[in-house]
GROMACS .gro file of C-alpha atoms in nm:
model
  366
    1MET     CA    1  10.656  13.115  11.475
    2SER     CA    2  10.837  12.972  11.173
    3SER     CA    3  10.778  12.643  10.995
    4LEU     CA    4  11.032  12.364  11.037
    5ILE     CA    5  10.977  12.261  10.675
    6PRO     CA    6  11.154  12.454  10.395
    7ALA     CA    7  10.910  12.614  10.153
    8THR     CA    8  11.047  12.426   9.850
    9LEU     CA    9  11.018  12.090  10.025
   10GLY     CA   10  10.667  12.176  10.140
   11TRP     CA   11  10.550  12.248   9.786
   12LEU     CA   12  10.717  11.930   9.657
   13VAL     CA   13  10.532  11.724   9.920
   14LEU     CA   14  10.207  11.897   9.822
   15GLY     CA   15  10.263  11.809   9.456
   16TYR     CA   16  10.351  11.448   9.543
   17VAL     CA   17  10.040  11.402   9.757
   18GLY     CA   18   9.827  11.570   9.490
   19ALA     CA   19   9.955  11.338   9.215
   20ILE     CA   20   9.887  11.022   9.419
   21THR     CA   21   9.545  11.153   9.519
   22LEU     CA   22   9.451  11.227   9.159
   23GLY     CA   23   9.551  10.877   9.055
   24ARG     CA   24   9.348  10.720   9.334
   25LEU     CA   25   9.042  10.931   9.252
   26MET     CA   26   9.060  10.803   8.894
   27LEU     CA   27   9.136  10.435   8.959
   28LEU     CA   28   9.061  10.344   9.322
   29ARG     CA   29   8.720  10.464   9.434
   30ASP     CA   30   8.492  10.159   9.446
   31THR     CA   31   8.504  10.041   9.809
   32ILE     CA   32   8.406  10.232  10.121
   33ILE     CA   33   8.764  10.220  10.248
   34ASP     CA   34   8.895  10.364   9.919
   35GLN     CA   35   8.639  10.645   9.932
   36LEU     CA   36   8.730  10.729  10.291
   37ILE     CA   37   9.101  10.722  10.210
   38ASN     CA   38   9.050  10.949   9.909
   39ARG     CA   39   8.853  11.199  10.118
   40ASN     CA   40   9.127  11.186  10.378
   41LEU     CA   41   9.385  11.267  10.112
   42LEU     CA   42   9.181  11.561   9.985
   43TRP     CA   43   9.170  11.706  10.336
   44SER     CA   44   9.544  11.641  10.366
   45ILE     CA   45   9.604  11.842  10.049
   46ALA     CA   46   9.390  12.124  10.191
   47ALA     CA   47   9.594  12.119  10.514
   48LEU     CA   48   9.927  12.124  10.330
   49LEU     CA   49   9.810  12.409  10.110
   50CYS     CA   50   9.692  12.612  10.410
   51TYR     CA   51  10.022  12.549  10.588
   52ARG     CA   52  10.208  12.681  10.282
   53CYS     CA   53   9.988  12.990  10.259
   54ALA     CA   54   9.958  13.062  10.634
   55GLN     CA   55  10.108  13.364  10.798
   56THR     CA   56  10.368  13.328  11.071
   57SER     CA   57  10.110  13.364  11.350
   58VAL     CA   58   9.933  13.048  11.467
   59THR     CA   59   9.625  13.255  11.542
   60SER     CA   60   9.584  13.366  11.180
   61PRO     CA   61   9.266  13.227  11.017
   62VAL     CA   62   9.461  13.044  10.745
   63TYR     CA   63   9.681  12.864  10.999
   64VAL     CA   64   9.380  12.770  11.212
   65LEU     CA   65   9.210  12.645  10.895
   66ALA     CA   66   9.515  12.424  10.835
   67LEU     CA   67   9.474  12.280  11.185
   68GLY     CA   68   9.106  12.225  11.113
   69CYS     CA   69   9.192  12.030  10.798
   70VAL     CA   70   9.432  11.820  11.006
   71GLU     CA   71   9.143  11.749  11.243
   72MET     CA   72   8.931  11.636  10.945
   73THR     CA   73   9.202  11.394  10.833
   74THR     CA   74   9.214  11.240  11.180
   75MET     CA   75   8.833  11.214  11.182
   76HIS     CA   76   8.853  11.010  10.862
   77LEU     CA   77   9.111  10.784  11.026
   78PHE     CA   78   8.873  10.741  11.318
   79VAL     CA   79   8.587  10.641  11.086
   80ILE     CA   80   8.815  10.401  10.896
   81ALA     CA   81   8.922  10.245  11.226
   82ARG     CA   82   8.563  10.204  11.343
   83TYR     CA   83   8.474  10.041  11.013
   84ILE     CA   84   8.766   9.798  11.046
   85LEU     CA   85   8.676   9.707  11.404
   86ALA     CA   86   8.306   9.651  11.328
   87GLU     CA   87   8.207   9.647  10.962
   88THR     CA   88   7.876   9.821  10.909
   89ASP     CA   89   7.678   9.927  10.605
   90SER     CA   90   7.758  10.242  10.414
   91THR     CA   91   7.472  10.439  10.571
   92VAL     CA   92   7.624  10.402  10.918
   93VAL     CA   93   7.971  10.492  10.789
   94TRP     CA   94   7.863  10.815  10.623
   95ARG     CA   95   7.645  10.911  10.920
   96ARG     CA   96   7.942  10.862  11.153
   97LEU     CA   97   8.162  11.066  10.918
   98ARG     CA   98   7.914  11.354  10.925
   99ARG     CA   99   7.915  11.350  11.304
  100CYS     CA  100   8.294  11.343  11.315
  101GLY     CA  101   8.303  11.627  11.065
  102PHE     CA  102   8.085  11.830  11.300
  103VAL     CA  103   8.333  11.761  11.582
  104ALA     CA  104   8.623  11.876  11.366
  105ALA     CA  105   8.434  12.189  11.262
  106ALA     CA  106   8.350  12.269  11.624
  107ALA     CA  107   8.715  12.223  11.722
  108THR     CA  108   8.821  12.455  11.441
  109VAL     CA  109   8.576  12.724  11.551
  110ALA     CA  110   8.697  12.687  11.911
  111MET     CA  111   9.059  12.728  11.800
  112LEU     CA  112   8.971  13.031  11.590
  113LEU     CA  113   8.786  13.204  11.876
  114ALA     CA  114   9.056  13.116  12.130
  115GLY     CA  115   9.324  13.247  11.895
  116MET     CA  116   9.138  13.573  11.846
  117MET     CA  117   9.099  13.617  12.223
  118ALA     CA  118   9.468  13.544  12.282
  119GLN     CA  119   9.569  13.780  12.006
  120ASP     CA  120   9.358  14.061  12.156
  121ASN     CA  121   9.527  14.004  12.493
  122GLY     CA  122   9.873  13.975  12.340
  123ARG     CA  123   9.926  13.624  12.478
  124PRO     CA  124  10.063  13.309  12.310
  125VAL     CA  125   9.846  13.005  12.248
  126ASP     CA  126  10.122  12.746  12.197
  127LEU     CA  127  10.222  12.559  12.516
  128SER     CA  128  10.056  12.812  12.743
  129ALA     CA  129   9.820  12.728  13.030
  130HIS     CA  130   9.612  13.045  13.035
  131GLY     CA  131   9.244  13.036  12.938
  132PRO     CA  132   9.239  13.088  12.558
  133ALA     CA  133   9.557  12.885  12.513
  134ALA     CA  134   9.409  12.594  12.711
  135ILE     CA  135   9.097  12.601  12.493
  136PHE     CA  136   9.312  12.616  12.181
  137GLY     CA  137   9.531  12.324  12.292
  138ILE     CA  138   9.242  12.101  12.399
  139ALA     CA  139   9.044  12.171  12.082
  140TYR     CA  140   9.344  12.075  11.870
  141ALA     CA  141   9.494  11.785  12.065
  142ALA     CA  142   9.192  11.599  12.207
  143PRO     CA  143   9.019  11.491  11.880
  144LEU     CA  144   9.357  11.410  11.726
  145ALA     CA  145   9.466  11.194  12.020
  146VAL     CA  146   9.135  11.004  12.040
  147SER     CA  147   9.133  10.937  11.666
  148MET     CA  148   9.491  10.813  11.661
  149VAL     CA  149   9.436  10.583  11.962
  150VAL     CA  150   9.130  10.424  11.797
  151PHE     CA  151   9.321  10.392  11.469
  152LEU     CA  152   9.611  10.220  11.643
  153LEU     CA  153   9.371   9.985  11.823
  154SER     CA  154   9.217   9.885  11.490
  155GLY     CA  155   9.564   9.802  11.356
  156ILE     CA  156   9.642   9.593  11.666
  157HIS     CA  157   9.308   9.417  11.622
  158GLU     CA  158   9.390   9.324  11.263
  159LEU     CA  159   9.737   9.200  11.356
  160ARG     CA  160   9.598   8.985  11.638
  161LEU     CA  161   9.353   8.815  11.403
  162GLY     CA  162   9.653   8.667  11.223
  163ASP     CA  163   9.487   8.646  10.880
  164LEU     CA  164   9.677   8.930  10.713
  165SER     CA  165   9.931   8.870  10.440
  166ALA     CA  166  10.295   8.950  10.511
  167LYS     CA  167  10.268   9.266  10.299
  168MET     CA  168   9.963   9.389  10.490
  169GLN     CA  169  10.133   9.317  10.822
  170VAL     CA  170  10.423   9.539  10.716
  171VAL     CA  171  10.175   9.812  10.619
  172CYS     CA  172  10.001   9.785  10.958
  173TRP     CA  173  10.332   9.813  11.140
  174ILE     CA  174  10.436  10.117  10.939
  175LEU     CA  175  10.102  10.288  10.999
  176GLY     CA  176  10.131  10.199  11.368
  177ILE     CA  177  10.475  10.356  11.390
  178SER     CA  178  10.342  10.665  11.213
  179GLY     CA  179  10.050  10.696  11.458
  180GLY     CA  180  10.276  10.627  11.753
  181PHE     CA  181  10.505  10.907  11.637
  182VAL     CA  182  10.213  11.153  11.646
  183LEU     CA  183  10.101  11.040  11.991
  184SER     CA  184  10.458  11.059  12.122
  185ASN     CA  185  10.479  11.418  12.009
  186GLN     CA  186  10.152  11.491  12.187
  187ALA     CA  187  10.285  11.331  12.504
  188LEU     CA  188  10.609  11.530  12.487
  189SER     CA  189  10.417  11.852  12.438
  190THR     CA  190  10.194  11.775  12.738
  191ALA     CA  191  10.501  11.709  12.951
  192GLN     CA  192  10.658  12.028  12.822
  193LEU     CA  193  10.347  12.226  12.915
  194LEU     CA  194  10.320  12.081  13.266
  195THR     CA  195  10.688  12.065  13.364
  196GLY     CA  196  10.875  12.276  13.111
  197ARG     CA  197  11.074  11.970  13.004
  198PRO     CA  198  11.196  11.868  12.757
  199ALA     CA  199  11.275  12.208  12.608
  200LEU     CA  200  11.185  12.130  12.248
  201GLY     CA  201  11.046  12.466  12.145
  202PRO     CA  202  10.689  12.541  12.030
  203HIS     CA  203  10.456  12.249  11.974
  204LEU     CA  204  10.263  12.358  11.664
  205PRO     CA  205  10.567  12.369  11.429
  206ARG     CA  206  10.650  12.016  11.545
  207GLY     CA  207  10.288  11.921  11.485
  208GLU     CA  208  10.314  12.048  11.129
  209LEU     CA  209  10.635  11.849  11.081
  210ASP     CA  210  10.466  11.537  11.221
  211PHE     CA  211  10.172  11.584  10.989
  212VAL     CA  212  10.385  11.630  10.678
  213LEU     CA  213  10.603  11.329  10.760
  214CYS     CA  214  10.304  11.105  10.832
  215VAL     CA  215  10.116  11.217  10.522
  216THR     CA  216  10.423  11.155  10.305
  217LEU     CA  217  10.473  10.808  10.453
  218ASN     CA  218  10.106  10.712  10.429
  219VAL     CA  219  10.073  10.840  10.073
  220THR     CA  220  10.378  10.638   9.974
  221LEU     CA  221  10.207  10.326  10.110
  222LEU     CA  222   9.886  10.419   9.928
  223ALA     CA  223  10.085  10.452   9.606
  224ILE     CA  224  10.147  10.075   9.608
  225PRO     CA  225   9.787   9.971   9.522
  226LEU     CA  226   9.774  10.264   9.279
  227LEU     CA  227  10.081  10.129   9.101
  228SER     CA  228   9.917   9.787   9.090
  229ALA     CA  229   9.602   9.942   8.938
  230LEU     CA  230   9.813  10.126   8.679
  231LEU     CA  231   9.991   9.802   8.584
  232THR     CA  232   9.653   9.631   8.548
  233LEU     CA  233   9.524   9.917   8.336
  234ALA     CA  234   9.831   9.892   8.114
  235GLY     CA  235   9.799   9.514   8.092
  236TRP     CA  236  10.124   9.443   8.274
  237ASP     CA  237   9.990   9.275   8.585
  238ARG     CA  238  10.072   8.908   8.650
  239ASP     CA  239   9.747   8.765   8.515
  240ALA     CA  240   9.758   8.975   8.199
  241ARG     CA  241  10.116   8.863   8.132
  242ILE     CA  242  10.015   8.498   8.172
  243CYS     CA  243   9.721   8.553   7.935
  244ARG     CA  244   9.962   8.680   7.669
  245ARG     CA  245  10.182   8.373   7.712
  246LEU     CA  246   9.883   8.140   7.677
  247ARG     CA  247   9.719   8.327   7.388
  248PRO     CA  248   9.894   8.144   7.095
  249LEU     CA  249   9.796   7.806   7.244
  250TRP     CA  250   9.443   7.926   7.318
  251ARG     CA  251   9.401   8.076   6.970
  252ASP     CA  252   9.501   7.758   6.788
  253LEU     CA  253   9.299   7.521   7.007
  254THR     CA  254   8.981   7.728   7.000
  255ALA     CA  255   9.015   7.771   6.622
  256ALA     CA  256   8.990   7.392   6.597
  257VAL     CA  257   8.703   7.369   6.849
  258PRO     CA  258   8.526   7.709   6.826
  259GLU     CA  259   8.207   7.583   6.990
  260ILE     CA  260   8.369   7.569   7.335
  261VAL     CA  261   8.448   7.941   7.347
  262LEU     CA  262   8.239   8.101   7.621
  263PRO     CA  263   8.018   8.402   7.542
  264ALA     CA  264   8.181   8.738   7.601
  265ASP     CA  265   8.133   8.875   7.954
  266THR     CA  266   8.071   9.248   7.912
  267ARG     CA  267   8.077   9.306   8.289
  268HIS     CA  268   8.429   9.170   8.345
  269GLY     CA  269   8.577   9.196   7.999
  270ALA     CA  270   8.869   9.406   8.117
  271ASP     CA  271   8.938   9.198   8.427
  272SER     CA  272   9.261   9.007   8.370
  273VAL     CA  273   9.178   8.759   8.649
  274THR     CA  274   8.851   8.669   8.477
  275ARG     CA  275   9.017   8.652   8.136
  276LEU     CA  276   9.283   8.415   8.266
  277PHE     CA  277   9.028   8.185   8.429
  278ARG     CA  278   8.813   8.177   8.114
  279MET     CA  279   9.118   8.114   7.898
  280THR     CA  280   9.232   7.815   8.106
  281VAL     CA  281   8.881   7.669   8.107
  282GLU     CA  282   8.853   7.704   7.730
  283ILE     CA  283   9.196   7.550   7.672
  284ARG     CA  284   9.104   7.253   7.890
  285ASP     CA  285   8.770   7.209   7.714
  286ALA     CA  286   8.939   7.223   7.375
  287MET     CA  287   9.192   6.961   7.486
  288LEU     CA  288   8.908   6.734   7.596
  289HIS     CA  289   8.740   6.762   7.257
  290LEU     CA  290   9.069   6.700   7.079
  291GLY     CA  291   9.159   6.400   7.295
  292SER     CA  292   9.005   6.151   7.053
  293TYR     CA  293   9.224   6.289   6.772
  294LEU     CA  294   9.551   6.238   6.960
  295PRO     CA  295   9.793   5.988   6.809
  296ALA     CA  296   9.960   5.736   7.036
  297ALA     CA  297  10.241   5.856   7.264
  298THR     CA  298  10.592   5.797   7.134
  299LEU     CA  299  10.779   5.833   7.465
  300PRO     CA  300  10.902   5.556   7.695
  301PRO     CA  301  10.668   5.513   7.994
  302HIS     CA  302  10.934   5.582   8.261
  303ARG     CA  303  10.965   5.951   8.174
  304VAL     CA  304  10.717   6.150   8.386
  305GLU     CA  305  10.639   6.524   8.361
  306SER     CA  306  10.963   6.595   8.172
  307ASP     CA  307  11.019   6.866   7.911
  308TRP     CA  308  11.053   6.587   7.657
  309GLU     CA  309  10.710   6.451   7.747
  310ILE     CA  310  10.550   6.798   7.735
  311THR     CA  311  10.706   6.861   7.394
  312ASP     CA  312  10.587   6.525   7.266
  313TYR     CA  313  10.237   6.595   7.394
  314ALA     CA  314  10.241   6.939   7.228
  315HIS     CA  315  10.327   6.779   6.891
  316ARG     CA  316  10.051   6.519   6.931
  317LEU     CA  317   9.803   6.791   7.028
  318ALA     CA  318   9.907   6.994   6.723
  319HIS     CA  319   9.842   6.685   6.510
  320ALA     CA  320   9.496   6.661   6.667
  321VAL     CA  321   9.429   7.027   6.586
  322ARG     CA  322   9.524   6.978   6.222
  323ALA     CA  323   9.321   6.656   6.197
  324ARG     CA  324   9.003   6.811   6.336
  325LYS     CA  325   9.035   7.123   6.121
  326ALA     CA  326   9.084   6.900   5.814
  327GLY     CA  327   8.765   6.709   5.898
  328GLU     CA  328   8.936   6.375   5.963
  329LEU     CA  329   8.773   6.107   6.175
  330PRO     CA  330   8.886   6.066   6.538
  331ALA     CA  331   9.176   5.829   6.592
  332VAL     CA  332   9.006   5.662   6.891
  333VAL     CA  333   8.660   5.642   7.038
  334GLY     CA  334   8.618   5.868   7.340
  335SER     CA  335   8.878   6.115   7.465
  336GLY     CA  336   9.246   6.060   7.527
  337PRO     CA  337   9.459   6.211   7.802
  338ARG     CA  338   9.452   6.592   7.828
  339LEU     CA  339   9.798   6.642   7.975
  340PRO     CA  340  10.077   6.413   8.085
  341SER     CA  341  10.005   6.512   8.445
  342THR     CA  342   9.683   6.570   8.635
  343ALA     CA  343   9.674   6.904   8.820
  344ARG     CA  344   9.524   6.908   9.168
  345ASP     CA  345   9.468   7.283   9.189
  346PHE     CA  346   9.450   7.587   8.965
  347ASP     CA  347   9.812   7.692   9.020
  348ALA     CA  348   9.943   7.349   8.929
  349GLU     CA  349   9.718   7.335   8.624
  350LEU     CA  350   9.839   7.679   8.520
  351ARG     CA  351  10.201   7.566   8.546
  352HIS     CA  352  10.124   7.271   8.320
  353LEU     CA  353   9.952   7.491   8.064
  354LEU     CA  354  10.240   7.736   8.066
  355GLY     CA  355  10.480   7.450   8.002
  356LEU     CA  356  10.264   7.343   7.710
  357ALA     CA  357  10.250   7.704   7.585
  358ARG     CA  358  10.632   7.722   7.588
  359ALA     CA  359  10.654   7.409   7.373
  360TRP     CA  360  10.368   7.509   7.143
  361PRO     CA  361  10.559   7.736   6.897
  362LYS     CA  362  10.779   7.439   6.801
  363THR     CA  363  10.474   7.257   6.662
  364ALA     CA  364  10.424   7.522   6.390
  365VAL     CA  365  10.044   7.488   6.383
  366ARG     CA  366   9.888   7.683   6.094
   0.00000   0.00000   0.00000
């Protein structure tokens, strides 16, 4: 039996999967799902490595070990699917994983013994209905088929709930196609065993090809959140970029009203989402305190939410900053308007603050 995957391509896939797995182990390991996915990837690497090192015979221990690693990857998919269908605590998840691991180990032992018996008798184990071959085929195909069916059902369940984002729906469909591809190959092999048609050649090389294709596709999908985590770590995610745009405005306003700066949060100091929220709150608080220092508006009343109005407000706010830092008395009693427009939600407020931040450099606050 020869592999359908060229050796060079096989090693490249192994390196690709290894790189993504290493990144996930470093950056994405907090949730139960992430931990299960990472374990799945480690077993996938073991399977790919065994496939590369296996001899040409499917009954060789290294090849059977590769099939056992494939079984372990499908067991992890089964546990992930069960967790998605009915969320339980971590104790139940890990207990179920241990049980599924025992099933995969038992299947591997059964395949190893059946392969040894077939080898002693000089009989094939791939697509053969005699005793050892039947044991080998059932031990390999049954856990894989059950796991993939449950995994597909969990994806259908999530899609039917209708609360997934468009991106997650695409991911579910891709994973569903990947799982359907594996089950289709199993169905074709069963038909080939029972009827001799279609004449597609041995099943196990196709199974290896299926596994490598599915692992490559799934790892590519898993690289998307890893890329997002890397961008966050580098400070190039959306919230971090907005924080940098708001920082000059925030720095000048809080310098005039330092008492409104919130205490440092050591737990979420590196969280760009938290930093952005704190920054907007502190800018708003500073604008409230500076409201009484604002000079009167110089724009005609019919202009609403225009760039001209934002620029005028930025200049008046800069005047208020300079007045408060110089120790001058407030221009009016109480607080003046914070922004020319009142935001109804965080996104709208953020747009207003970004507009103000764009106009702020023109005020030349020192």
